[in-house]
Amino acid sequence: MSELDYKIIVGLEIHVQLATRTKMFCGCELVFAAEPNSRVCPVCLGLPGALPVMNRQAVEFAILTASALNCKIAEFTKWDRKSYYYPDLPKNYQISQYDLPVGENGFIEIPIAEGQTKKIRILRVHLEEDAGKNLHGENFSQVDLNRAGTPLMEIVTQPDMNSPQEVSTLAVELQRIVRFLGASEADMQKGHMRFEPNVNVVIKKDGSEFKTPITEIKNLNSFKALEKGTAFEVKRQLNEFLDSGEVAKSGNKKTFGWDDTRGVTVLQREKEEAHDYRYFPDPDLVPVVVNEKWLADIKSGLCELPLAMQKRFTADYSLGDYDAGVLTADKDTALFFDNAVKAGGDAKRICNFITQTGLKIANEKGCRVSELGISPQRLAELAKLLDAGTVSATAAAAIFEKMTQSDEMPQQIAESLNLIQKSDADELKKIVDDVITANQQAVEDAKCDGKKTKKAYGFLMGQVMQKTKGTANPQIVAKIMDERLKSI
Amino acid sequence: MQILELTCRQLRDKIAGGEVKSVDATTAVFEQIEKHDRQIGAYISTFKEQALAKAKQVDEKIAAKKPVGLLAGVPIAIKDNMCTTFGATTCASKILENFHSPYNATAVEKLLAADAVIVGKTNLDEFAMGSSTENSGLKKTVNPHDFSRVPGGSSGGAAAAVAAKMCFAALSSDTGGSIRQPASFCGIAGLKPTYGRVSRYGLVAYGSSLDQIGPLAKNVEDCALLLDVIAGHDEKDSTSVDEKTAPVRDWLSAVNNKPQNLKIAIVPELFKGADGEVVESVKKAIEIYKSSGAEIIEIKMPHFDYAIAAYYLIATAEASSNLARYDGVHYGHRTKNPADYIEVYSKSRDEALGDEVKRRIMLGTYALSSGYYDAYYLKALKVRNLIRSDFTAAFAKADCIVMPTSPTTAFKLGEKTNDPLQMYLADIYTIAVNLAGVPGISIPCGFDKNNLPIGLQIIAPAFAEEKLLQIAMLFENKTDFCKTAF
């Protein structure tokens, strides 16, 4: 395929589950993995006579997200019924938004290379209710309607992405954004984000352009699957083009599923079925008028977005894109970092504390770094101790861990754990001499220029550190060690 | 004293005063049902034990001087398209024949809270689609005044039950005339309140933007009493109006106040479509108003003629979607041995839904289909707006509009079943009221040569139920056309 000159075109539909307490149109609480059909009521079961009532919080989350995505927010929007028969859809229509979505014509900025970003246009953001789940047995099927009525925000991009990496980057960026806004937990494990990329390829050949038929890949629910599925589809389309020369035309859009175990896309529908969803305004719900005051209230929930914060961290704090990206993956962590730096800690050191020790402990505990019981101020103090050489990096990590269990200041902890670095040259000279006397073979190895030199030197240093229980200032020890070895 | 001759209000006062026991009234009602309902067929289900237990409870409360509700001890029927936790909620359809609702409709809750005694659930055209109750999938109901005739529809069972004194009043629903037309055919009063006045929560939807719950009763005063009980905002129904916009009033107390400077509009053109005897009675009624000081003005309703066409697109479009849930998958009738899951849908629906319901689902599905939406559904919505503006213009000139409820009196069973269009035309005077969302009432205003009741329809502006009831009461006080059977 390398002989082909081609361009990948991808647009993305993303379903994001909103972080409301209750469902979109009823009071049932949203609980993950509850016993089947235990979180249901007449409304989400679609029983005769039941009526939906709009969840205001869901509308606010959608408007907030659409605002963050630079969309034009509808002043007047409404609910429409989308009709189709399926066992997981109890009313046999889904309440959605058809011609008046909450937001339209926005864009999202995504990081594509060190310091570089790209704008992807957003076509629309709208709200709808989720369906239930069909569970298939050998010769029977069951329906679990716990998920029915869950508020979903559907975000549709323009086909502005040109590589599988850009597609997954957009997905990750969107995850950061909705998390920063608190609009969604965006927990991939819980299916809070589901992706449907529309993929095709424009091929330049013999001076003409050929567009392969568009395919939609259904229900991808991890970033990896999204990227791999898109990449696979590109390859498959290029091969297909070489085989058949088929090009995109009206009605030949295909739908594929993604087989994660085999790593291939699987054809689901050959031709785009002429779905007639018979949309019409839901007479059970009143239209939503978004007045200026309400919009202002909602927009007061906007905050510095992750990419902006990431850019600030690289520019103001001289962090690399990678570190700044890790820190801004989560809003609380990012703010914790920012506050610790503002409290006087060195940015690089604070960053290391968080990304190395902090995230490790936090992951073990299943919480955020900001929830470990260490205030940004205390962390800044710890960074200062390390800066001043009062403690070693190893000791600082130990102090960090201790700080999660105690309210004491890092200095006190260092003292009580005997972790203040020994920088007293006379004391250290004596220990170095002891080590040299006791390890003559290693000294010889360290002195000659050979294979063993480095290892022997490391061994001697290690002996000193062991004798001082890690409290010796390594720079000073090294200096003494070098002097002593030279003089032997 | 004949207990069954009492109105709700009279019975309630006598029960509250200890003069009559609710248990006796309830027993009398069930005796009447046992005597007549085999022939009339008003009830799909009755709850004798539960009713007597409730009656006893109310009697004990009153004996103990405990506070009781507005309808304490009064036996009331419910049209079987409102959800109740007791008995089945069938909508007179085979598809819901054995459906038991886990919740009560808000209006039913309000009846229960008012200490009403629920007698049973009454027959209707399947899913309230029809004008004669002949579309019931479960049973036949006849007109108590003449067993060879229809009781009207879709609330034929409820109207027949009230007219045959098998209850003191009934809770009913009106999408295109389903309260008013049967009231007219059965010689009783029926009120369709303003859209949004009464919660629709638990009313099994037919045409959601048109459906409204209201009372069928022996007279206007009882309509006021029942409206007092069921009206009000419900947080479970977004389309129910907030009480700041439309305060709930004590309509029972207000109903006897004589409306001042009354201006009544009539639409002479509309009289052309009605039977001579009907027109004659309505004209006499207008004379009665005139003689009591009302000013009569003639107006035009230029878009009235299009109401039926618009209605049968809007109502059926909504119905096609509302009834999609009866699919055999989740509850209700399911076909035996389907070949695949598609057949669960198609066969279950084919087996259990009646012809008229299928006809309306198909019509509504067509109206909403891609390529036809603009030409049918959207155009119908535009017509609806024009009809609304006809009413707005009329109410700028007059307090109410008066016309027949139905172009005919009760017709013969089977007379129109083979001609759906003819059946649709039976609703010509009532349908526009639902499209406009305004309140309307039907009250008896005379009898034809067969001694069948004729109904007078009075229509008022949105949320002007107080005035509407007063205007109706004015007529009732001067006449004696309310007539129960036997």
mmCIF file of C-alpha atoms in Angstrom, chain B residues 295-446:
data_model
loop_
_atom_site.group_PDB
_atom_site.id
_atom_site.type_symbol
_atom_site.label_atom_id
_atom_site.label_comp_id
_atom_site.label_asym_id
_atom_site.label_seq_id
_atom_site.Cartn_x
_atom_site.Cartn_y
_atom_site.Cartn_z
ATOM 1 C CA GLU B 295 -76.346 38.877 24.747
ATOM 2 C CA ILE B 296 -76.119 36.521 21.777
ATOM 3 C CA ILE B 297 -73.645 37.335 19.031
ATOM 4 C CA GLU B 298 -73.076 35.545 15.765
ATOM 5 C CA ILE B 299 -69.487 34.727 14.811
ATOM 6 C CA LYS B 300 -67.575 32.731 12.226
ATOM 7 C CA MET B 301 -65.070 30.017 12.904
ATOM 8 C CA PRO B 302 -63.445 29.873 9.466
ATOM 9 C CA HIS B 303 -61.180 26.915 10.172
ATOM 10 C CA PHE B 304 -63.613 24.758 12.094
ATOM 11 C CA ASP B 305 -64.255 22.584 9.042
ATOM 12 C CA TYR B 306 -60.646 21.464 8.971
ATOM 13 C CA ALA B 307 -60.640 20.275 12.581
ATOM 14 C CA ILE B 308 -61.476 16.656 11.850
ATOM 15 C CA ALA B 309 -58.803 16.372 9.184
ATOM 16 C CA ALA B 310 -56.181 17.951 11.424
ATOM 17 C CA TYR B 311 -57.271 15.869 14.389
ATOM 18 C CA TYR B 312 -57.016 12.562 12.563
ATOM 19 C CA LEU B 313 -53.422 13.356 11.631
ATOM 20 C CA ILE B 314 -52.227 14.744 14.972
ATOM 21 C CA ALA B 315 -54.038 12.263 17.199
ATOM 22 C CA THR B 316 -53.071 9.285 15.071
ATOM 23 C CA ALA B 317 -49.455 10.414 14.726
ATOM 24 C CA GLU B 318 -49.170 10.609 18.493
ATOM 25 C CA ALA B 319 -51.095 7.360 18.903
ATOM 26 C CA SER B 320 -48.810 5.489 16.493
ATOM 27 C CA SER B 321 -45.926 6.360 18.769
ATOM 28 C CA ASN B 322 -47.783 6.025 22.091
ATOM 29 C CA LEU B 323 -49.029 2.565 21.238
ATOM 30 C CA ALA B 324 -45.672 1.278 19.977
ATOM 31 C CA ARG B 325 -44.915 0.018 23.483
ATOM 32 C CA TYR B 326 -47.616 -2.638 23.313
ATOM 33 C CA ASP B 327 -45.299 -5.073 21.626
ATOM 34 C CA GLY B 328 -45.616 -8.401 23.414
ATOM 35 C CA VAL B 329 -42.019 -8.099 24.591
ATOM 36 C CA HIS B 330 -42.352 -6.390 27.938
ATOM 37 C CA TYR B 331 -45.928 -6.903 29.146
ATOM 38 C CA GLY B 332 -49.390 -7.580 27.818
ATOM 39 C CA HIS B 333 -50.416 -10.127 25.209
ATOM 40 C CA ARG B 334 -47.631 -12.084 23.530
ATOM 41 C CA THR B 335 -48.156 -14.398 20.589
ATOM 42 C CA LYS B 336 -47.525 -18.097 21.153
ATOM 43 C CA ASN B 337 -44.585 -19.698 19.325
ATOM 44 C CA PRO B 338 -43.207 -16.778 17.334
ATOM 45 C CA ALA B 339 -40.716 -17.760 14.617
ATOM 46 C CA ASP B 340 -38.356 -14.940 15.523
ATOM 47 C CA TYR B 341 -38.312 -11.750 17.544
ATOM 48 C CA ILE B 342 -39.871 -9.732 14.759
ATOM 49 C CA GLU B 343 -42.887 -12.016 14.958
ATOM 50 C CA VAL B 344 -43.156 -11.323 18.685
ATOM 51 C CA TYR B 345 -43.970 -7.774 17.620
ATOM 52 C CA SER B 346 -45.996 -8.300 14.483
ATOM 53 C CA LYS B 347 -48.095 -11.263 15.589
ATOM 54 C CA SER B 348 -48.690 -10.049 19.136
ATOM 55 C CA ARG B 349 -49.955 -6.743 17.805
ATOM 56 C CA ASP B 350 -51.892 -8.329 14.982
ATOM 57 C CA GLU B 351 -53.650 -10.741 17.320
ATOM 58 C CA ALA B 352 -54.513 -8.339 20.123
ATOM 59 C CA LEU B 353 -55.190 -4.931 18.591
ATOM 60 C CA GLY B 354 -58.556 -4.139 17.019
ATOM 61 C CA ASP B 355 -59.216 -2.845 13.511
ATOM 62 C CA GLU B 356 -59.771 0.791 14.477
ATOM 63 C CA VAL B 357 -56.600 0.880 16.546
ATOM 64 C CA LYS B 358 -54.632 -0.642 13.674
ATOM 65 C CA ARG B 359 -56.222 1.820 11.260
ATOM 66 C CA ARG B 360 -55.150 4.776 13.391
ATOM 67 C CA ILE B 361 -51.650 3.413 13.995
ATOM 68 C CA MET B 362 -51.181 2.997 10.260
ATOM 69 C CA LEU B 363 -52.561 6.439 9.510
ATOM 70 C CA GLY B 364 -50.312 8.046 12.141
ATOM 71 C CA THR B 365 -47.257 6.107 11.040
ATOM 72 C CA TYR B 366 -47.852 7.256 7.500
ATOM 73 C CA ALA B 367 -48.330 10.865 8.575
ATOM 74 C CA LEU B 368 -44.959 10.864 10.338
ATOM 75 C CA SER B 369 -43.043 9.068 7.621
ATOM 76 C CA SER B 370 -40.154 10.696 5.905
ATOM 77 C CA GLY B 371 -41.395 12.512 2.840
ATOM 78 C CA TYR B 372 -44.938 12.868 4.193
ATOM 79 C CA TYR B 373 -44.232 14.619 7.487
ATOM 80 C CA ASP B 374 -44.393 18.134 6.075
ATOM 81 C CA ALA B 375 -47.435 17.478 3.930
ATOM 82 C CA TYR B 376 -49.472 15.858 6.694
ATOM 83 C CA TYR B 377 -48.291 16.181 10.259
ATOM 84 C CA LEU B 378 -46.706 19.602 9.963
ATOM 85 C CA LYS B 379 -49.616 20.949 7.962
ATOM 86 C CA ALA B 380 -52.030 19.590 10.557
ATOM 87 C CA LEU B 381 -50.095 21.464 13.249
ATOM 88 C CA LYS B 382 -50.498 24.653 11.228
ATOM 89 C CA VAL B 383 -54.226 24.038 10.931
ATOM 90 C CA ARG B 384 -54.309 23.493 14.656
ATOM 91 C CA ASN B 385 -52.800 26.943 15.157
ATOM 92 C CA LEU B 386 -55.426 28.459 12.876
ATOM 93 C CA ILE B 387 -58.172 26.778 14.859
ATOM 94 C CA ARG B 388 -56.638 28.091 18.068
ATOM 95 C CA SER B 389 -56.715 31.578 16.629
ATOM 96 C CA ASP B 390 -60.364 31.118 15.649
ATOM 97 C CA PHE B 391 -61.115 30.476 19.294
ATOM 98 C CA THR B 392 -58.962 33.372 20.478
ATOM 99 C CA ALA B 393 -60.829 35.692 18.134
ATOM 100 C CA ALA B 394 -64.167 34.352 19.317
ATOM 101 C CA PHE B 395 -63.291 34.789 22.975
ATOM 102 C CA ALA B 396 -62.260 38.362 22.348
ATOM 103 C CA LYS B 397 -65.922 38.982 21.576
ATOM 104 C CA ALA B 398 -67.767 36.577 23.852
ATOM 105 C CA ASP B 399 -67.508 34.692 27.145
ATOM 106 C CA CYS B 400 -68.319 31.393 25.559
ATOM 107 C CA ILE B 401 -69.412 29.652 22.389
ATOM 108 C CA VAL B 402 -72.521 27.509 22.321
ATOM 109 C CA MET B 403 -73.247 24.743 19.806
ATOM 110 C CA PRO B 404 -74.518 21.170 19.713
ATOM 111 C CA THR B 405 -72.300 18.550 21.299
ATOM 112 C CA SER B 406 -73.083 16.058 18.563
ATOM 113 C CA PRO B 407 -74.885 16.418 15.228
ATOM 114 C CA THR B 408 -77.210 13.564 16.190
ATOM 115 C CA THR B 409 -78.671 11.798 19.177
ATOM 116 C CA ALA B 410 -77.531 8.280 20.011
ATOM 117 C CA PHE B 411 -77.412 6.208 16.856
ATOM 118 C CA LYS B 412 -78.178 2.525 16.446
ATOM 119 C CA LEU B 413 -75.624 -0.124 17.339
ATOM 120 C CA GLY B 414 -73.843 -1.153 14.153
ATOM 121 C CA GLU B 415 -75.192 1.816 12.227
ATOM 122 C CA LYS B 416 -71.786 3.342 11.533
ATOM 123 C CA THR B 417 -69.337 0.537 12.235
ATOM 124 C CA ASN B 418 -68.756 -0.133 8.574
ATOM 125 C CA ASP B 419 -68.128 3.487 7.735
ATOM 126 C CA PRO B 420 -65.273 4.866 9.833
ATOM 127 C CA LEU B 421 -65.456 8.261 8.164
ATOM 128 C CA GLN B 422 -69.118 8.639 9.109
ATOM 129 C CA MET B 423 -68.156 7.696 12.659
ATOM 130 C CA TYR B 424 -65.403 10.338 12.676
ATOM 131 C CA LEU B 425 -67.937 12.979 11.688
ATOM 132 C CA ALA B 426 -69.888 12.284 14.895
ATOM 133 C CA ASP B 427 -67.136 14.285 16.625
ATOM 134 C CA ILE B 428 -67.332 17.329 14.397
ATOM 135 C CA TYR B 429 -68.348 19.722 17.197
ATOM 136 C CA THR B 430 -66.122 18.402 19.916
ATOM 137 C CA ILE B 431 -62.788 17.872 18.207
ATOM 138 C CA ALA B 432 -61.830 21.507 17.650
ATOM 139 C CA VAL B 433 -62.046 22.077 21.403
ATOM 140 C CA ASN B 434 -59.280 19.518 22.027
ATOM 141 C CA LEU B 435 -57.145 20.966 19.250
ATOM 142 C CA ALA B 436 -57.430 24.381 20.888
ATOM 143 C CA GLY B 437 -56.905 22.951 24.382
ATOM 144 C CA VAL B 438 -59.826 24.948 25.786
ATOM 145 C CA PRO B 439 -62.481 23.623 28.195
ATOM 146 C CA GLY B 440 -65.880 22.428 27.055
ATOM 147 C CA ILE B 441 -68.918 20.991 28.726
ATOM 148 C CA SER B 442 -71.910 19.069 27.451
ATOM 149 C CA ILE B 443 -75.206 19.412 29.301
ATOM 150 C CA PRO B 444 -78.629 17.981 28.460
ATOM 151 C CA CYS B 445 -80.856 20.435 26.578
ATOM 152 C CA GLY B 446 -83.788 18.377 25.365
#
